[in-house]
Amino acid sequence: MKKRFNAYDKTTDEFLDNILVVCPNCGNKAIVRLKNTHEKDTKMSCTFCGANKYYVDVPKEKYVSERSGLVYEIEDVILGKNIDPYFHLPLWLQKETSKGIVWAYNYEHLEYMENHIGAELRYRDATHNHFRSLGAILPKWMTAQKNRKEVLNTIKMLKQKK
């Protein structure tokens, strides 16, 4: 029986609780924690060197409305790149392949991608997140059968990175 998996039931947003990043101070593994799903409580901490950084302290770009003259802060949260969305630090779990970069926010995200890419039968449920789902947004080169072995080997190497 062929291995089946549905990667259309979760979005990338569901892997943002604990993002593994490269510490800007020492280059070791650090973690970005999103507490209570409030960006203001987001904190980067490194257990190796003790570095801490809070998202509220990150300088925000300012925008002045021409109409009202009010000043607004623009939150620069970037999703879907090989950097963390809040501090824009490089992800700990990323590796270049011959086709592109394989990256994941954390080990759970990596495992989910591995299940989807390794599945011989990928099926979809008609959910409201279908177009934002992880299965829908993965690059075509990553899910193509001809690249499956290389991508799965890369994921295997990343899973061993501690």
Backbone as a ProteinNet text record, in pm:
[ID]
protein_1_A
[PRIMARY]
MKKRFNAYDKTTDEFLDNILVVCPNCGNKAIVRLKNTHEKDTKMSCTFCGANKYYVDVPKEKYVSERSGLVYEIEDVILGKNIDPYFHLPLWLQKETSKGIVWAYNYEHLEYMENHIGAELRYRDATHNHFRSLGAILPKWMTAQKNRKEVLNTIKMLKQKK
[TERTIARY]
84	0	88.2	50.4	129.5	108.8	216.8	212	131.3	30.4	-55.8	-33.1	-50.2	-36.6	-113.2	-175.8	-248.1	-175.1	-103.1	-33.4	-113.9	-241.4	-326.5	-415	-382.8	-463.1	-392.5	-267	-192.8	-128.2	-119.3	-49.4	86.6	171.9	304.3	291.6	186.7	163.9	157	116.9	100.3	232.4	342.7	475.2	555.9	491	561.7	585.5	538.8	552.9	698.3	778.5	919.2	1004.5	1062.2	1141	1288.8	1358.4	1501.6	1579.7	1667.2	1744.3	1891.8	1973.3	2116	2130.1	2192	2211.9	2299.9	2257	2337.4	2466.2	2473.9	2594	2700	2657.2	2756.3	2748.6	2641.7	2629.5	2576.2	2539.8	2481.4	2329.5	2264.7	2119	2050.9	1960	1877	1732	1640.6	1498.6	1420	1326.6	1233.5	1100	1051.1	925.6	816.3	705.5	587.6	494.5	477.5	396.1	254.5	160.6	18.9	-26.5	39.5	12.2	9.6	79.6	92.5	235.5	249.3	382.4	462.8	395.1	467.8	540.5	494.9	557.6	665.8	693.7	790.6	931.5	1008.6	1142.5	1240.2	1360.2	1467.9	1562.3	1597.9	1693.6	1787.3	1911.9	2015.4	2059.8	2049.8	2091.2	2242.8	2310.4	2455.6	2525.3	2490	2558.6	2471.2	2342.5	2253	2193.6	2211.2	2156.7	2004.1	1944.7	1799.2	1763.9	1653.8	1606.5	1454.4	1388.3	1243	1194.2	1086.8	1033.8	988.1	938	892.6	1008.5	1131.7	1248.9	1307.8	1258.2	1308.7	1255.7	1344.4	1297.2	1198.8	1090.5	987.7	997.3	964.5	960.7	839.8	856.5	747.3	684.9	554.1	478.2	392.1	399.4	319.3	209.1	85.4	-28.6	-33.5	-38.8	-47.6	-180.6	-282.4	-417.1	-435.4	-398.6	-425.3	-302.9	-183.9	-61.8	-22.9	-101.3	-71.2	47.8	125.5	242.4	205.8	232.6	206.1	337.4	346.4	461	423.3	511.7	486.9	558.3	481	537.1	588.3	713.2	775.6	787.4	673.5	670.6	674.8	778	799	779.8	682.1	656.6	700.8	737.2	766.6	906.6	999.8	1139.7	1227.9	1356	1446.7	1508	1426.2	1459.8	1340.4	1363.5	1249.1	1165.9	1035.2	948	964.8	1016.6	1016.4	1149.5	1256.4	1388.7	1470.4	1421.7	1485.6	1623.4	1634.2	1757.4	1753.8	1869.7	1870.7	1818.7	1744.8	1691.5	1803.6	1794.9	1891.7	1878.8	1756.5	1729.5	1715.2	1827.2	1825.4	1951.1	1934	2046.6	2020.6	2124.8	2120.7	2125.2	2041.5	2045.8	2076.8	2083.8	2111.4	1996.1	1877.2	1758.8	1717.6	1755.5	1715.1	1740.4	1688.7	1710.5	1593.3	1626.7	1528	1538.9	1427.9	1429.5	1303	1314.5	1200.2	1216.1	1102.5	1104.8	1149.3	1112.9	1148	1139.8	1166.4	1168.1	1029.1	925.7	788.4	756.5	795.4	777.3	854.6	976.4	1060.4	996.7	945.5	879.9	756.2	680.6	559.5	594.1	698.2	743.5	792.8	866.4	917.7	803.2	698.5	583.3	515.4	504	439.3	523.9	650.9	738.9	760.2	768.1	790.7	667.8	550.5	427	415.7	375.1	353.1	217	122.3	-10	-36.8	-48.5	-81	-226.2	-304.6	-445.8	-482.8	-594.5	-639.6	-780.7	-801.6	-936.9	-980	-1105.1	-1155.5	-1167.7	-1058.5	-1058.2	-1049.4	-1080.1	-1074.1	-930.1	-831.9	-690.9	-622.5	-698.4	-640.5	-532.2	-555.5	-458.9	-343	-358.2	-251.1	-178.6	-220.7	-166	-21.1	47.5	187.6	203.8	116	123.3	106.2	27.2	1.9	115.2	190.3	291.8	434.3	456.3	591.4	629.5	754	796.1	781.9	751	730.7	855.2	975.4	1097.4	1110.1	1055.4	1067.6	976.2	862.8	766.5	774.4	857.3	870.7	936	887	938.4	1087	1131.6	1272.8	1367.6	1317.9	1401.5	1376	1282.4	1239.2	1355.7	1442.4	1552	1645.7	1685	1775.7	1712.2	1584.4	1515.8	1501	1462.3	1447.4	1581	1688.9	1822.1	1861.8	1828.9	1858.3	1779.5	1652.6	1569.5	1625.4	1669	1728.7	1852.4	1936.3	2055.3	2015.6	1913.6	1868.6	1809.5	1742.4	1685	1792.2	1911.9	2022.1	2097.4	2069.3	2136.6	2081.5	2165.9	2121	2172.3
-118.5	0	124.5	221.4	343.1	434.1	503.8	596.6	719.7	756.2	871.2	978.3	1104.4	1214.5	1334.7	1406.4	1529.8	1647.1	1724.1	1843.1	1968.6	1951.6	2065.8	2103.7	2050.4	2080.8	2174.1	2207.1	2300	2409	2527.2	2637.5	2657.6	2732.4	2761.5	2834.3	2914.1	2988.7	2898.1	2774.4	2681.7	2628.7	2667.4	2623.8	2739.7	2849.9	2970.1	2978.9	2883.3	2892.6	2891.9	2803.7	2790.7	2780.9	2892.4	2898.1	2889.3	2795.5	2778.3	2868.4	2951.1	3048	3041.2	3108	3123	3246.5	3229.6	3340	3446.9	3573.4	3679.2	3708.6	3665.5	3692.9	3584.5	3457.3	3349.1	3248.8	3252.9	3161.9	3023.7	3002.1	2874.1	2878.6	2769.9	2760.9	2843.9	2928.7	3007.5	2979.1	3027.7	3001.7	3132	3146.5	3259.2	3201	3250.9	3199.6	3304.3	3260.8	3344.5	3304.3	3393.4	3360.5	3413.1	3330.8	3368.4	3426.3	3387.1	3436.4	3588.9	3656.5	3802	3834.4	3905.1	3936.2	4019.2	4101	4185.8	4103.9	3981.3	3894.1	3805	3820	3735.2	3767.4	3660.5	3676.9	3580	3628.5	3543.8	3521.5	3395.4	3367.9	3255.6	3270.3	3171.4	3110.5	2979	2913.1	2897.5	2915.5	2900.9	3025	3143.8	3266	3355.8	3321.4	3399.2	3522.7	3539.4	3656.2	3653.2	3769.1	3784.6	3905.9	3896.6	4007.5	3998.6	4113.7	4117.3	4187.2	4134.9	4192.2	4336.8	4369.2	4507.1	4606	4559.1	4647	4661	4582.5	4591.1	4720.5	4805.1	4930.6	4904.4	4978.1	4965.1	5083.8	5056.7	5163.1	5251	5381.8	5475.7	5522.3	5543.5	5592.7	5708.1	5821.5	5938.1	5951.9	5952.5	5967.3	6110.6	6125.3	6259.1	6324.1	6243.6	6296.3	6342.9	6258	6291.4	6343.1	6314.5	6354.6	6259.6	6154	6057.4	5971	5933	5848	5704.5	5613.3	5471.3	5396.1	5290	5199.9	5081.6	5046.3	4935	4812.4	4709.3	4583.6	4506.4	4469.9	4404.3	4254.3	4184.5	4039.9	3973	3892	3827.5	3677	3624.3	3479.8	3418.3	3290.4	3216.8	3236	3277.6	3293.7	3213	3200.8	3123.4	3209.2	3301.8	3382.8	3377.3	3407.6	3408.6	3534.3	3526	3636.7	3764.8	3758.1	3872.3	3946.5	3874.6	3936.8	3929.3	3854.2	3835.6	3770.3	3678.5	3602.6	3478.1	3429	3307.5	3188	3103.9	2984.2	2883.1	2812.5	2709.7	2590.1	2557.8	2442.2	2485.6	2499.5	2529.9	2475.8	2432.9	2376.3	2396	2434.8	2454.8	2319.5	2302.9	2184.9	2232.6	2140.2	2178.7	2257	2249.1	2316.5	2441.2	2449.6	2561.8	2530	2614.5	2598.8	2524.7	2421.9	2353.3	2416.7	2468	2531.3	2495.2	2503.7	2478.5	2563.4	2601.7	2681.6	2600.1	2472	2386.2	2240.3	2147.8	2005.7	1953.1	2005.9	1965.5	2005	2123.7	2172.6	2083	2048.5	1961.9	1823.7	1769.2	1638.5	1641.2	1747	1761.9	1768	1844.4	1852.4	1717.1	1647	1515	1419	1421.7	1335.2	1367.8	1495.8	1536.9	1501	1533.7	1509.4	1359.9	1284.1	1140.5	1059.5	1120.9	1047.7	1016.5	896.1	858.1	906.3	918.1	970.9	1090.5	1206.7	1327.2	1361.5	1372.9	1403	1532.6	1589.1	1717.5	1704.2	1769.2	1786	1927.3	1945.3	2079.7	2160.7	2223.9	2305.3	2452.4	2537	2681.3	2730.9	2654.5	2694.5	2633.1	2573.3	2497.7	2575.6	2699.2	2774.7	2830.3	2835.7	2882.6	2766	2646.7	2528.5	2503.1	2428.5	2396.4	2320.2	2226.3	2150	2236.4	2341.7	2429.4	2528.5	2564	2668.8	2616.6	2486.9	2433.8	2451.3	2487	2503.4	2372	2384.2	2265.9	2178.5	2239.7	2159.7	2068.8	2113.6	2037.3	1915.3	1925.4	1815.4	1727.4	1766.1	1686.5	1552	1448.3	1313.4	1302.5	1371	1360.4	1418.8	1506.3	1567.7	1507.4	1415.2	1361.6	1308.4	1228.9	1166.4	1272.2	1370.9	1475.2	1556.8	1593.3	1673.7	1593.8	1467.6	1384.4	1360.1	1344.9	1331.3	1459.9	1573.3	1702.6	1717	1679.6	1685.6	1592.6	1475.1	1379.5	1441	1508.6	1575	1686.4	1762.9	1872.5	1820.5	1705.7	1648.4	1607.5	1578	1538.7	1658.4	1776.1	1898	1936.8	1940.5	1972	2102.4
0	0	0	-79.3	-91.9	28.5	64.8	176.8	137.2	220	192.8	298.6	257.8	353.4	303	395.8	363.6	427	345.7	396.2	367.3	344.8	313.3	431.4	548.4	665.9	764.5	738	824.6	741.4	801.7	736.1	802.8	738.7	794.2	927.8	943.8	1068.1	1190.6	1170	1282.1	1336.1	1274.9	1320.7	1379.5	1414.3	1459.2	1609.5	1687.6	1833.4	1879.6	1825.7	1865.4	1739.2	1699.7	1576.7	1612.7	1549.9	1575	1479.5	1538.2	1459.9	1496.9	1417.8	1447.6	1537.3	1652.4	1745.5	1680.3	1683.4	1622.1	1697.9	1823.6	1904.9	1891.9	1901.4	1908.2	1792.4	1712.8	1599.7	1634.4	1759.7	1800	1784.6	1819.7	1806.9	1915.2	1871.5	1962	1927	2009.9	1985.7	1993.5	1901	1902.8	1946.8	2061	2117.1	2102.6	2047.7	2036.1	2149.6	2246.6	2363.9	2346.6	2378.9	2377.4	2243.7	2136.4	2000.3	1990.5	2080.9	2073.5	2031.7	1921.4	1871	1971.1	2051.6	2146.5	2252.4	2276.9	2376.3	2316	2188.1	2120.2	2168.6	2194.7	2251.2	2186.4	2154.7	2106.2	2223	2247.2	2354.1	2312.4	2355.9	2327.2	2459.7	2470.4	2593.7	2600.5	2487.7	2486	2542.3	2489.1	2533.9	2622	2634.5	2719.8	2654	2525	2454.9	2458.1	2478.4	2476.9	2393.7	2322.4	2241.9	2239.4	2259.2	2257.8	2131.9	2074.8	1951	1970.1	2088.7	2112.7	2105.2	2125.4	2121	1980.3	1885.4	1748.1	1686.9	1631.8	1572.1	1458.3	1458.3	1355.1	1259	1134.8	1035.9	1064.4	1048.9	1076.1	945.5	951	837.4	885.2	816.7	851.9	747.9	794.8	705.2	653.4	522	462.6	496.1	505	529.6	673.8	769.9	910.4	984.9	932.8	1002	1114.2	1135.3	1241	1201.5	1302.4	1279.9	1317.1	1224.5	1245.6	1241.1	1323.1	1316.4	1228.5	1136.5	1047.5	1102.4	1131.9	1179.9	1058.8	1059.6	945.7	972.1	972.4	994.2	856.9	835	705.3	720.4	647.7	648.8	517.2	522.2	400.5	345.2	427.3	385.6	480.3	445.8	530.6	641.6	693	810.7	905	1032.2	1122.6	1095.1	1111.9	1072.5	1153.3	1274.1	1364.6	1371.1	1394.5	1409.4	1280.4	1184.1	1052.7	1065.3	1162	1181.3	1093.3	1047.4	965.7	1045.4	978.6	1044.3	1069.5	1180.2	1216	1121.3	1085.6	1001	854.9	787.5	644.5	579.3	454.5	380.3	231.9	161.9	17.3	-52.1	-155.5	-240.9	-382.8	-475.8	-614.7	-676.6	-618.9	-673.8	-595.6	-468.7	-384.3	-238.4	-151.5	-7.5	55.5	133	216.1	354.1	406.4	538.1	615.5	748.5	836	960.8	1018.9	1141.9	1262.6	1266.1	1379.8	1335.1	1426	1390.8	1354.4	1414.8	1381.5	1236	1198.1	1060.4	963.3	999.7	916.6	898.6	1006.9	1003.4	913.6	924.4	843.8	694.6	662.2	522.7	473.8	557.8	520.5	488.9	570.8	547	414.1	383.7	259.1	136.8	142	27.3	5.7	114.1	104.2	69	74.9	45.5	-103.4	-133	-272.4	-320.8	-228.9	-260.8	-170.5	-229	-153.1	-182.7	-78.9	-101.3	-31.4	-74.2	-22.2	31.9	144.3	195.6	158.9	136.1	102.4	230.9	269.9	391.2	354.3	450.6	425	407.4	453.7	441.6	320.1	232.5	121.7	46.2	11.5	-68.6	14	146.1	234.1	300.1	272.2	339.3	299.8	384	358.2	227.7	201.1	77.4	-46.2	-35.9	-150.4	-176.1	-72.2	-90.8	-106.6	-87.2	-109.1	-255.6	-283	-423.3	-500.9	-627.7	-713	-719.5	-720.6	-727.7	-605.6	-492.3	-368.9	-367.8	-432.7	-431.1	-555.9	-653.1	-775.7	-745.4	-809	-784.3	-816.8	-921.6	-961.4	-856.5	-768.5	-664.4	-526.4	-518.2	-389	-306.1	-367.1	-292	-233.4	-314.5	-266.4	-153.9	-169.7	-67.4	61.6	50.6	170.8	240.6	165.7	226.1	298	239.6	303	432.6	429.1	550.1	657.2	617.5	711.9	779.7	699.6	756.3	852.4	817	903.4	1034.9	1029.5	1151.5	1250.5	1200.7	1288.8	1345.6	1294.6	1341.5	1477.8	1575.3	1712.9	1760.4
[MASK]
++++++++++++++++++++++++++++++++++++++++++++++++++++++++++++++++++++++++++++++++++++++++++++++++++++++++++++++++++++++++++++++++++++++++++++++++++++++++++++++++++

